[in-house]
Amino acid sequence: MPSHTYANSSTSVVALHTHWNRQDQLQLNAIFASISEVVMSLIAMTTTSRDAWQHLTCLFASKSRARIMQLKEDLTLI
């Protein structure tokens, strides 16, 4: 009986992984559909939604922080 349980467990793991992979690809496609063509060319090689988000974060986070600092300085000088 334990080997039967193990076989079902293994099948369950494969089914869960397949489901997760499908959901991830749907999320990745949603990301691709919501960005401009210019940005798309920057992340087109990503294969998971996590990779896409991380790449987008690296591309734009530092620019956003720099812009925030610049705006704060501009407001201070006014």
Short mmCIF file of N, CA and C in Angstrom, two decimals:
data_model
loop_
_atom_site.label_atom_id
_atom_site.label_comp_id
_atom_site.label_asym_id
_atom_site.label_seq_id
_atom_site.Cartn_x
_atom_site.Cartn_y
_atom_site.Cartn_z
N MET A 1 0.80 -1.20 0.00
CA MET A 1 0.00 0.00 0.00
C MET A 1 0.85 1.28 0.00
N PRO A 2 1.95 1.38 0.72
CA PRO A 2 2.75 2.60 0.69
C PRO A 2 3.27 2.95 -0.71
N SER A 3 3.61 1.93 -1.52
CA SER A 3 4.11 2.24 -2.86
C SER A 3 3.00 2.87 -3.70
N HIS A 4 1.76 2.44 -3.50
CA HIS A 4 0.62 3.01 -4.20
C HIS A 4 0.45 4.49 -3.80
N THR A 5 0.60 4.78 -2.52
CA THR A 5 0.50 6.14 -2.02
C THR A 5 1.60 7.00 -2.63
N TYR A 6 2.79 6.43 -2.73
CA TYR A 6 3.92 7.16 -3.30
C TYR A 6 3.65 7.47 -4.78
N ALA A 7 3.10 6.51 -5.49
CA ALA A 7 2.80 6.72 -6.90
C ALA A 7 1.76 7.82 -7.07
N ASN A 8 0.73 7.83 -6.24
CA ASN A 8 -0.28 8.89 -6.30
C ASN A 8 0.33 10.24 -5.93
N SER A 9 1.23 10.23 -4.95
CA SER A 9 1.88 11.46 -4.53
C SER A 9 2.73 12.02 -5.67
N SER A 10 3.45 11.14 -6.35
CA SER A 10 4.29 11.57 -7.46
C SER A 10 3.44 12.14 -8.59
N THR A 11 2.35 11.48 -8.89
CA THR A 11 1.44 11.96 -9.92
C THR A 11 0.86 13.32 -9.53
N SER A 12 0.54 13.46 -8.25
CA SER A 12 0.00 14.71 -7.75
C SER A 12 1.01 15.84 -7.90
N VAL A 13 2.27 15.56 -7.60
CA VAL A 13 3.33 16.57 -7.72
C VAL A 13 3.47 17.00 -9.17
N VAL A 14 3.45 16.06 -10.08
CA VAL A 14 3.56 16.38 -11.51
C VAL A 14 2.36 17.23 -11.94
N ALA A 15 1.16 16.85 -11.49
CA ALA A 15 -0.04 17.61 -11.85
C ALA A 15 0.02 19.03 -11.29
N LEU A 16 0.48 19.18 -10.06
CA LEU A 16 0.60 20.51 -9.46
C LEU A 16 1.63 21.36 -10.20
N HIS A 17 2.75 20.74 -10.56
CA HIS A 17 3.78 21.47 -11.29
C HIS A 17 3.25 21.92 -12.66
N THR A 18 2.54 21.04 -13.33
CA THR A 18 1.97 21.38 -14.64
C THR A 18 0.98 22.53 -14.50
N HIS A 19 0.15 22.48 -13.47
CA HIS A 19 -0.82 23.56 -13.22
C HIS A 19 -0.10 24.87 -12.92
N TRP A 20 0.93 24.81 -12.06
CA TRP A 20 1.69 26.00 -11.72
C TRP A 20 2.34 26.59 -12.97
N ASN A 21 2.91 25.73 -13.81
CA ASN A 21 3.58 26.20 -15.01
C ASN A 21 2.59 26.90 -15.96
N ARG A 22 1.41 26.35 -16.10
CA ARG A 22 0.38 26.98 -16.94
C ARG A 22 -0.02 28.34 -16.39
N GLN A 23 -0.22 28.42 -15.08
CA GLN A 23 -0.59 29.69 -14.45
C GLN A 23 0.52 30.72 -14.64
N ASP A 24 1.76 30.29 -14.48
CA ASP A 24 2.89 31.19 -14.64
C ASP A 24 2.96 31.72 -16.07
N GLN A 25 2.73 30.86 -17.04
CA GLN A 25 2.75 31.29 -18.44
C GLN A 25 1.61 32.26 -18.75
N LEU A 26 0.45 32.05 -18.12
CA LEU A 26 -0.65 33.01 -18.28
C LEU A 26 -0.27 34.37 -17.72
N GLN A 27 0.38 34.38 -16.56
CA GLN A 27 0.83 35.63 -15.97
C GLN A 27 1.90 36.30 -16.82
N LEU A 28 2.81 35.51 -17.35
CA LEU A 28 3.85 36.05 -18.22
C LEU A 28 3.23 36.68 -19.47
N ASN A 29 2.26 36.01 -20.05
CA ASN A 29 1.58 36.56 -21.22
C ASN A 29 0.82 37.84 -20.87
N ALA A 30 0.26 37.92 -19.68
CA ALA A 30 -0.42 39.14 -19.25
C ALA A 30 0.57 40.29 -19.12
N ILE A 31 1.74 40.00 -18.61
CA ILE A 31 2.79 41.03 -18.51
C ILE A 31 3.17 41.50 -19.90
N PHE A 32 3.41 40.55 -20.79
CA PHE A 32 3.79 40.90 -22.17
C PHE A 32 2.71 41.74 -22.84
N ALA A 33 1.46 41.43 -22.60
CA ALA A 33 0.36 42.14 -23.24
C ALA A 33 0.17 43.55 -22.68
N SER A 34 0.70 43.81 -21.50
CA SER A 34 0.45 45.09 -20.86
C SER A 34 1.61 46.08 -20.98
N ILE A 35 2.64 45.73 -21.72
CA ILE A 35 3.79 46.63 -21.85
C ILE A 35 3.96 47.07 -23.29
N SER A 36 4.71 48.12 -23.47
CA SER A 36 4.95 48.65 -24.81
C SER A 36 5.92 47.74 -25.58
N GLU A 37 5.96 47.93 -26.88
CA GLU A 37 6.85 47.13 -27.72
C GLU A 37 8.32 47.37 -27.37
N VAL A 38 8.65 48.59 -27.00
CA VAL A 38 10.03 48.91 -26.64
C VAL A 38 10.44 48.12 -25.40
N VAL A 39 9.59 48.13 -24.39
CA VAL A 39 9.89 47.39 -23.16
C VAL A 39 9.85 45.88 -23.43
N MET A 40 8.93 45.46 -24.28
CA MET A 40 8.83 44.04 -24.62
C MET A 40 10.14 43.51 -25.16
N SER A 41 10.80 44.31 -25.97
CA SER A 41 12.08 43.86 -26.53
C SER A 41 13.13 43.66 -25.45
N LEU A 42 12.97 44.33 -24.32
CA LEU A 42 13.93 44.20 -23.23
C LEU A 42 13.72 42.95 -22.37
N ILE A 43 12.49 42.43 -22.36
CA ILE A 43 12.21 41.26 -21.51
C ILE A 43 11.71 40.05 -22.30
N ALA A 44 11.77 40.12 -23.61
CA ALA A 44 11.21 39.06 -24.46
C ALA A 44 11.84 37.69 -24.20
N MET A 45 13.05 37.65 -23.72
CA MET A 45 13.74 36.37 -23.52
C MET A 45 13.43 35.72 -22.17
N THR A 46 12.69 36.39 -21.31
CA THR A 46 12.35 35.80 -20.02
C THR A 46 11.38 34.64 -20.22
N THR A 47 11.50 33.64 -19.36
CA THR A 47 10.68 32.44 -19.51
C THR A 47 9.66 32.25 -18.39
N THR A 48 9.79 33.02 -17.32
CA THR A 48 8.82 32.93 -16.23
C THR A 48 8.36 34.33 -15.85
N SER A 49 7.21 34.42 -15.22
CA SER A 49 6.71 35.73 -14.80
C SER A 49 7.64 36.35 -13.76
N ARG A 50 8.22 35.52 -12.91
CA ARG A 50 9.17 36.03 -11.91
C ARG A 50 10.38 36.66 -12.58
N ASP A 51 10.93 35.99 -13.58
CA ASP A 51 12.07 36.54 -14.31
C ASP A 51 11.70 37.87 -14.97
N ALA A 52 10.51 37.94 -15.54
CA ALA A 52 10.07 39.17 -16.19
C ALA A 52 9.99 40.31 -15.17
N TRP A 53 9.36 40.04 -14.01
CA TRP A 53 9.22 41.08 -12.98
C TRP A 53 10.59 41.51 -12.47
N GLN A 54 11.48 40.57 -12.25
CA GLN A 54 12.81 40.92 -11.75
C GLN A 54 13.57 41.77 -12.76
N HIS A 55 13.45 41.41 -14.02
CA HIS A 55 14.13 42.17 -15.06
C HIS A 55 13.56 43.59 -15.16
N LEU A 56 12.24 43.69 -15.11
CA LEU A 56 11.61 45.01 -15.14
C LEU A 56 12.02 45.85 -13.94
N THR A 57 12.10 45.21 -12.79
CA THR A 57 12.53 45.93 -11.58
C THR A 57 13.94 46.47 -11.74
N CYS A 58 14.83 45.64 -12.25
CA CYS A 58 16.22 46.09 -12.46
C CYS A 58 16.28 47.22 -13.48
N LEU A 59 15.45 47.16 -14.49
CA LEU A 59 15.48 48.18 -15.52
C LEU A 59 14.95 49.53 -15.05
N PHE A 60 13.91 49.52 -14.22
CA PHE A 60 13.21 50.76 -13.92
C PHE A 60 13.29 51.24 -12.48
N ALA A 61 13.63 50.40 -11.53
CA ALA A 61 13.63 50.82 -10.13
C ALA A 61 14.66 51.90 -9.85
N SER A 62 15.86 51.73 -10.34
CA SER A 62 16.89 52.73 -10.04
C SER A 62 16.55 54.06 -10.71
N LYS A 63 15.97 54.04 -11.89
CA LYS A 63 15.58 55.27 -12.56
C LYS A 63 14.47 55.97 -11.79
N SER A 64 13.55 55.19 -11.24
CA SER A 64 12.46 55.77 -10.46
C SER A 64 12.99 56.41 -9.20
N ARG A 65 13.91 55.74 -8.52
CA ARG A 65 14.50 56.30 -7.30
C ARG A 65 15.26 57.59 -7.61
N ALA A 66 16.01 57.58 -8.70
CA ALA A 66 16.75 58.77 -9.08
C ALA A 66 15.79 59.92 -9.39
N ARG A 67 14.70 59.60 -10.05
CA ARG A 67 13.69 60.63 -10.39
C ARG A 67 13.05 61.18 -9.11
N ILE A 68 12.77 60.32 -8.16
CA ILE A 68 12.18 60.76 -6.88
C ILE A 68 13.13 61.70 -6.17
N MET A 69 14.40 61.33 -6.13
CA MET A 69 15.40 62.19 -5.46
C MET A 69 15.49 63.54 -6.17
N GLN A 70 15.45 63.52 -7.49
CA GLN A 70 15.52 64.77 -8.25
C GLN A 70 14.31 65.65 -7.96
N LEU A 71 13.11 65.04 -7.94
CA LEU A 71 11.90 65.80 -7.65
C LEU A 71 11.92 66.39 -6.24
N LYS A 72 12.41 65.62 -5.27
CA LYS A 72 12.51 66.13 -3.90
C LYS A 72 13.46 67.32 -3.84
N GLU A 73 14.58 67.21 -4.55
CA GLU A 73 15.53 68.32 -4.56
C GLU A 73 14.92 69.54 -5.24
N ASP A 74 14.23 69.34 -6.34
CA ASP A 74 13.56 70.45 -7.03
C ASP A 74 12.55 71.13 -6.13
N LEU A 75 11.77 70.35 -5.40
CA LEU A 75 10.78 70.92 -4.48
C LEU A 75 11.44 71.70 -3.35
N THR A 76 12.57 71.20 -2.88
CA THR A 76 13.28 71.89 -1.82
C THR A 76 13.81 73.24 -2.30
N LEU A 77 14.25 73.28 -3.54
CA LEU A 77 14.81 74.52 -4.08
C LEU A 77 13.76 75.57 -4.43
N ILE A 78 12.51 75.14 -4.55
CA ILE A 78 11.44 76.10 -4.91
C ILE A 78 11.18 76.99 -3.75
#
